[in-house]
Coordinates of C-alpha atoms in Angstrom, one line a residue:
X1 CA 57.1 92.4 5.1
X2 CA 59.4 89.3 4.2
X3 CA 59.1 85.6 3.1
X4 CA 60.6 83.4 5.6
X5 CA 62.4 80.1 4.7
X6 CA 60.7 77.9 7.3
X7 CA 57.6 76.4 5.6
X8 CA 56.5 73.8 7.9
X9 CA 53.3 75.0 9.4
X10 CA 53.4 72.9 12.5
X11 CA 56.1 75.5 13.6
X12 CA 53.3 78.2 13.5
X13 CA 50.5 76.3 15.4
X14 CA 50.0 75.5 18.9
X15 CA 49.5 71.8 18.1
X16 CA 52.7 71.6 16.4
X17 CA 50.9 69.9 13.4
X18 CA 50.5 70.8 9.7
X19 CA 52.5 70.1 6.7
X20 CA 54.5 72.7 4.3
X21 CA 53.3 75.5 2.4
X22 CA 54.2 76.7 -0.8
X23 CA 55.1 80.1 0.4
X24 CA 55.0 81.9 3.9
X25 CA 55.2 85.6 4.0
X26 CA 55.3 87.6 7.3
X27 CA 53.6 91.0 7.8
X28 CA 53.5 93.3 10.6
X29 CA 50.9 96.2 9.8
X30 CA 47.6 96.6 8.2
X31 CA 49.1 98.1 4.9
X32 CA 51.4 94.9 4.4
X33 CA 48.3 92.8 5.2
X34 CA 46.1 94.3 2.6
X35 CA 49.1 94.5 -0.1
X36 CA 49.7 90.8 0.5
X37 CA 46.1 89.6 0.2
X38 CA 45.7 91.7 -2.8
X39 CA 48.8 90.3 -4.5
X40 CA 47.7 86.8 -3.7
X41 CA 44.1 87.4 -5.2
X42 CA 45.2 88.9 -8.2
X43 CA 47.5 86.0 -8.8
X44 CA 44.8 83.5 -8.2
X45 CA 47.0 82.1 -5.3
X46 CA 45.3 80.2 -2.4
X47 CA 45.7 82.1 0.9
X48 CA 45.8 81.1 4.5
X49 CA 46.1 83.5 7.4
X50 CA 47.8 82.6 10.4
X51 CA 48.6 84.6 13.7
X52 CA 49.1 82.8 17.0
X53 CA 48.1 79.4 15.3
X54 CA 46.1 78.6 18.4
X55 CA 42.5 77.7 17.0
X56 CA 43.6 76.0 13.7
X57 CA 44.3 72.2 12.7
X58 CA 46.1 72.1 9.6
X59 CA 46.6 69.0 7.2
X60 CA 49.5 66.7 7.2
X61 CA 49.8 67.7 3.5
X62 CA 50.2 71.3 4.4
X63 CA 48.8 74.1 2.4
X64 CA 49.3 74.5 -1.4
X65 CA 49.3 78.2 -1.5
X66 CA 50.6 81.4 0.4
X67 CA 50.4 81.4 4.1
X68 CA 50.2 85.1 5.6
X69 CA 51.8 85.3 9.1
X70 CA 50.4 88.1 11.1
X71 CA 53.0 89.4 13.6
X72 CA 53.0 92.5 15.8
X73 CA 55.1 95.2 14.5
X74 CA 55.3 99.1 14.9
X75 CA 51.4 99.2 15.3
X76 CA 50.5 99.6 19.0
X77 CA 47.3 100.0 21.2
X78 CA 45.5 103.1 20.7
X79 CA 43.1 104.3 23.4
X80 CA 41.0 107.3 24.3
X81 CA 38.8 108.0 27.5
X82 CA 35.1 109.1 27.0
X83 CA 34.8 111.0 30.2
X84 CA 32.1 108.7 31.5
X85 CA 34.3 106.0 32.7
X86 CA 34.6 104.3 29.4
X87 CA 37.8 103.7 27.2
X88 CA 38.0 103.2 23.7
X89 CA 40.6 100.6 22.9
X90 CA 41.8 99.8 19.3
X91 CA 44.2 96.8 18.9
X92 CA 46.0 95.8 15.6
X93 CA 45.2 92.2 14.3
X94 CA 48.7 90.7 14.9
X95 CA 49.1 91.7 18.6
X96 CA 49.1 88.9 21.0
X97 CA 45.8 88.6 22.7
X98 CA 47.2 88.0 26.2
X99 CA 49.3 91.2 25.8
X100 CA 46.2 93.2 25.3
X101 CA 44.3 91.7 28.4
X102 CA 47.5 92.3 30.4
X103 CA 47.8 96.0 29.5
X104 CA 44.1 96.5 30.1
X105 CA 44.2 95.0 33.6
X106 CA 47.5 97.0 34.3
X107 CA 45.5 100.3 33.4
X108 CA 42.4 99.2 35.6
X109 CA 40.2 98.9 32.5
X110 CA 37.4 96.0 33.0
X111 CA 35.8 93.9 30.4
X112 CA 38.2 91.5 29.2
X113 CA 39.9 90.2 32.2
X114 CA 38.4 86.9 32.3
X115 CA 39.8 86.3 28.8
X116 CA 43.4 86.2 30.3
X117 CA 45.7 83.6 29.2
X118 CA 43.8 82.7 25.9
X119 CA 46.7 82.1 23.1
X120 CA 46.4 83.7 19.7
X121 CA 46.1 87.0 18.3
X122 CA 43.6 90.1 18.8
X123 CA 42.6 89.8 15.2
X124 CA 41.3 86.3 15.8
X125 CA 39.1 87.1 18.7
X126 CA 36.0 88.4 16.9
X127 CA 36.3 85.7 14.1
X128 CA 35.6 83.1 17.0
X129 CA 33.8 85.4 19.3
X130 CA 36.4 84.1 21.9
X131 CA 35.1 83.6 25.3
X132 CA 35.8 82.2 28.8
X133 CA 34.9 82.2 32.3
X134 CA 31.6 84.3 31.7
X135 CA 32.9 86.7 29.3
X136 CA 33.2 86.8 25.5
X137 CA 34.6 89.6 23.1
X138 CA 31.2 90.4 21.6
X139 CA 30.4 91.9 25.1
X140 CA 33.1 94.8 24.5
X141 CA 33.7 94.9 20.7
X142 CA 32.2 98.0 19.2
X143 CA 33.9 97.8 15.8
X144 CA 36.0 95.6 13.6
X145 CA 38.1 96.9 10.6
X146 CA 38.5 94.3 8.0
X147 CA 39.8 94.1 4.3
X148 CA 36.8 92.8 2.3
X149 CA 38.3 90.7 -0.5
X150 CA 35.2 90.6 -2.6
X151 CA 35.1 94.5 -2.9
X152 CA 38.7 95.2 -2.6
X153 CA 38.0 97.7 0.1
X154 CA 38.7 98.2 3.8
X155 CA 35.6 98.3 5.9
X156 CA 34.6 99.1 9.5
X157 CA 31.9 96.8 10.9
X158 CA 29.8 97.8 13.9
X159 CA 29.3 95.2 16.6
X160 CA 25.7 94.5 15.3
X161 CA 27.2 93.9 11.8
X162 CA 29.5 91.2 12.9
X163 CA 26.9 88.4 13.4
X164 CA 28.2 87.4 16.8
X165 CA 26.9 84.2 18.4
X166 CA 28.2 81.4 20.4
X167 CA 31.8 80.8 19.4
X168 CA 31.1 82.3 15.9
X169 CA 30.5 85.3 13.8
X170 CA 30.3 86.4 10.2
X171 CA 34.0 86.2 9.8
X172 CA 34.3 82.5 10.6
X173 CA 34.3 79.9 7.9
X174 CA 34.6 82.3 5.0
X175 CA 37.5 83.7 3.1
X176 CA 35.8 87.0 2.4
X177 CA 37.1 89.1 5.5
X178 CA 40.6 89.7 6.7
X179 CA 40.5 91.4 10.0
X180 CA 43.1 94.3 10.4
X181 CA 42.0 95.8 13.8
X182 CA 39.5 95.4 16.5
X183 CA 37.9 98.1 18.9
X184 CA 36.7 97.7 22.2
X185 CA 34.9 99.7 25.0
X186 CA 36.3 98.9 28.4
X187 CA 35.5 100.3 31.8
X188 CA 37.6 102.3 34.3
X189 CA 37.6 101.8 37.9
X190 CA 40.0 98.9 39.1
X191 CA 37.4 96.3 39.6
X192 CA 36.3 93.7 37.4
X193 CA 33.0 93.3 35.6
X194 CA 30.6 91.2 37.8
X195 CA 31.9 87.8 38.0
X196 CA 29.2 85.5 36.1
X197 CA 31.0 82.2 36.2
X198 CA 30.5 80.1 39.3
X199 CA 33.9 78.2 39.1
X200 CA 35.7 81.7 38.8
X201 CA 33.7 83.4 41.8
X202 CA 34.5 80.3 43.9
X203 CA 38.2 80.7 43.4
X204 CA 38.0 84.4 44.2
X205 CA 35.9 83.7 47.3
X206 CA 33.1 86.0 46.0
X207 CA 29.5 85.5 45.3
X208 CA 28.5 85.3 41.6
X209 CA 27.7 88.7 40.3
X210 CA 30.1 90.2 42.6
X211 CA 33.2 92.2 41.3
X212 CA 36.8 91.7 42.5
X213 CA 40.1 93.7 41.9
X214 CA 41.3 93.2 38.3
X215 CA 44.7 91.7 39.1
X216 CA 43.3 89.2 41.3
X217 CA 40.6 88.0 38.6
X218 CA 43.5 87.7 36.0
X219 CA 45.6 85.8 38.4
X220 CA 42.7 83.5 39.3
X221 CA 41.9 83.0 35.4
X222 CA 45.4 82.2 34.8
X223 CA 45.7 79.6 37.6
X224 CA 42.3 77.9 36.5
X225 CA 43.8 77.6 32.9
X226 CA 47.1 76.6 33.9
X227 CA 45.5 73.8 36.0
X228 CA 43.5 72.6 32.8
X229 CA 46.7 72.7 30.6
X230 CA 45.1 75.8 28.8
X231 CA 48.2 78.3 29.2
X232 CA 51.0 77.8 26.6
X233 CA 54.0 76.1 28.4
X234 CA 56.9 74.6 26.5
X235 CA 57.5 72.1 29.5
X236 CA 53.9 70.9 29.4
X237 CA 53.0 68.5 26.7
X238 CA 49.1 69.1 27.6
X239 CA 49.6 72.5 26.0
X240 CA 50.2 71.3 22.6
X241 CA 46.5 71.7 21.7
X242 CA 43.8 74.1 20.1
X243 CA 42.2 74.3 23.8
X244 CA 38.7 73.2 23.8
X245 CA 38.4 71.0 20.8
X246 CA 34.5 70.7 20.8
X247 CA 31.9 73.5 21.4
X248 CA 29.4 73.1 24.1
X249 CA 26.2 71.8 22.5
X250 CA 23.4 74.0 22.5
X251 CA 20.1 72.0 22.6
X252 CA 16.4 73.0 22.2
X253 CA 14.2 72.4 25.2
X254 CA 12.7 69.4 23.7
X255 CA 16.4 67.9 22.8
X256 CA 17.5 68.8 26.4
X257 CA 14.6 66.9 27.9
X258 CA 15.3 64.0 25.7
X259 CA 18.8 64.1 27.0
X260 CA 17.8 64.2 30.6
X261 CA 15.6 61.2 30.1
X262 CA 18.4 59.4 28.3
X263 CA 20.8 60.2 31.1
X264 CA 18.2 59.0 33.7
X265 CA 18.2 55.7 31.9
X266 CA 21.9 55.4 31.5
X267 CA 23.2 56.9 34.6
X268 CA 20.4 56.7 37.0
X269 CA 17.5 59.3 38.0
X270 CA 19.7 61.1 40.7
X271 CA 22.4 62.2 38.4
X272 CA 21.8 65.7 37.3
X273 CA 22.4 67.0 33.8
X274 CA 24.3 70.2 34.1
X275 CA 23.4 73.1 31.8
X276 CA 22.9 76.9 31.6
X277 CA 20.4 79.0 29.6
X278 CA 21.2 80.0 26.1
X279 CA 18.3 82.1 25.2
X280 CA 15.2 79.7 24.7
X281 CA 17.7 76.8 24.6
X282 CA 20.1 75.0 27.0
X283 CA 23.9 74.8 26.7
X284 CA 25.3 71.4 28.0
X285 CA 29.1 71.1 28.9
X286 CA 30.5 68.9 26.2
X287 CA 33.4 67.8 28.8
X288 CA 30.5 66.2 30.9
X289 CA 29.2 64.2 27.9
X290 CA 32.7 63.0 26.8
X291 CA 33.6 61.8 30.2
X292 CA 30.4 60.0 30.7
X293 CA 30.6 58.5 27.2
X294 CA 33.7 56.8 28.4
X295 CA 36.4 59.1 27.4
X296 CA 38.6 60.0 30.4
X297 CA 41.6 62.4 30.8
X298 CA 44.7 60.9 29.3
X299 CA 42.9 58.7 27.2
X300 CA 45.3 57.9 24.3
X301 CA 45.1 56.8 20.8
X302 CA 48.6 56.2 19.5
X303 CA 50.6 59.5 19.6
X304 CA 47.9 61.9 20.5
X305 CA 45.6 61.9 23.7
X306 CA 43.0 63.7 25.6
X307 CA 44.7 66.1 27.9
X308 CA 45.5 64.7 31.3
X309 CA 44.0 68.1 32.7
X310 CA 40.9 68.7 30.8
X311 CA 38.7 66.6 28.8
X312 CA 37.8 69.1 26.1
X313 CA 41.6 69.4 24.9
X314 CA 43.0 66.9 22.4
X315 CA 46.9 66.9 22.6
X316 CA 49.8 66.1 20.2
X317 CA 51.6 64.5 23.1
X318 CA 54.1 62.4 21.3
X319 CA 54.8 63.8 17.7
X320 CA 51.6 62.7 16.2
X321 CA 49.9 63.6 13.1
X322 CA 46.9 65.6 12.2
X323 CA 45.4 62.6 10.8
X324 CA 45.7 60.7 14.2
X325 CA 44.3 63.8 16.1
X326 CA 41.4 63.8 14.0
X327 CA 40.6 60.0 14.2
X328 CA 40.6 60.5 17.9
X329 CA 38.3 63.5 17.5
X330 CA 35.9 61.4 15.6
X331 CA 35.9 58.5 17.8
X332 CA 34.9 60.8 20.6
X333 CA 32.2 62.4 18.6
X334 CA 30.9 59.1 17.5
X335 CA 30.9 57.8 21.1
X336 CA 29.0 60.8 22.6
X337 CA 26.4 60.6 19.7
X338 CA 25.9 56.8 20.3
X339 CA 25.5 57.3 24.1
X340 CA 23.5 60.6 24.3
X341 CA 22.3 61.3 20.7
X342 CA 24.1 64.6 20.9
X343 CA 26.4 65.7 18.1
X344 CA 29.6 67.6 19.1
X345 CA 31.1 70.1 16.5
X346 CA 34.6 71.1 16.4
X347 CA 35.6 74.6 17.5
X348 CA 38.9 75.2 15.8
X349 CA 39.2 76.1 12.2
X350 CA 40.0 73.1 9.8
X351 CA 42.6 73.5 6.9
X352 CA 42.7 71.0 4.3
X353 CA 40.8 68.2 6.3
X354 CA 37.2 67.0 6.8
X355 CA 35.6 66.2 9.9

C-alpha cells in the first residue's frame, strides 16, 4: 500500500477527465483494501474506489476525499476443476478483466469469451453486470466476496444474492459494498458457449446458437470492438470514452407499441423498430434511437463528440471537460426524449455530478 503523488483523477480514467483528489492511495490485495476502507470510514473521510476507471465520469472539481486505487499485485487467479467439465475460477478485484478473459480462452474455458476487450478491472464486472455480444457476467458468476462497510465484515454473496439485472446489481450506486474477489464457473472443451449475438455469429460465419473455437470468438469480438473504438488504443481518440454511455432502454409492451406507432408517423410505416425480448418487455437499441433523433457519428459539441465509430460512445476527443461531456449527453438524452418519448439513462457511474 502506498500514497501516490499524482492526484489528477483524469490520469486514472479512460475518459481522461476528472479533477484533483485530496489523497490517492494504491492497494494491491484484499487485506490492503479492507485496511484502507476501514481507516477512511473511521476517520469520516469520503472514499472513492477506482480500478480501471473505464466506467466512471468524475467531476471537473475532482473528489474531496481519499481515492482508493485497486491494482493487481501478488494475488493471482485461483482455479479448480470439478470433474464434470466445469472449472471454478476466483479472480482478485484489482486484476485487469481482459487479462482474465485472455487466460480463460488460452486454457480452453468457455463462458466469458464474448466479453473480450472490455476495459476495467475484474472487481467492477459484478457491479455493472458487465455484458456484451450475448454474454454477461451474471451467467457465470457463482460468488462475490465483498467487504460490508455497514457491518465491518467480509462477506461472500451467492449469485442469487447479488441482485443481477440488466447492467446493474445490488452493488451499483451504493457505497456499502467493496468487491474483493469474484468467483466464476466456466466450462472446459475448447469451444465457446452457444453464440447468441447475431452480429458476432455473422462475423464468425456460424448460425446463431452454434459454437466456435474460443480463440476465433475472442479474435472476432476484439475486431468488432476495435471497429467501434471500444478497445483501448492510445493512438485512437475514439477510445477516450467510457464505452457505451447510455443503456439500451427496456420498454413495457405498451410503451414499445407506442414507440412503433410514433416511429411509423416519423419515419414511415415500412421502417422496422429493432428490439429483442427482455422478459415480458422489449429492449430497444439506444444507438438506433440516437441516430434517428439526428445525432450522427462524429457529432461534436466543442471539445467533446460522439465517437466516429459508435453512436453510443461519447469521447473526450480534444482535451475537453466533464461539464462539456455531460452537456452533450443531456442534449442527446433530451433529443431522443423529444423525438421518441423514450428516456435514455447513463451507464457509467457519475461522481460529483448530476445528470
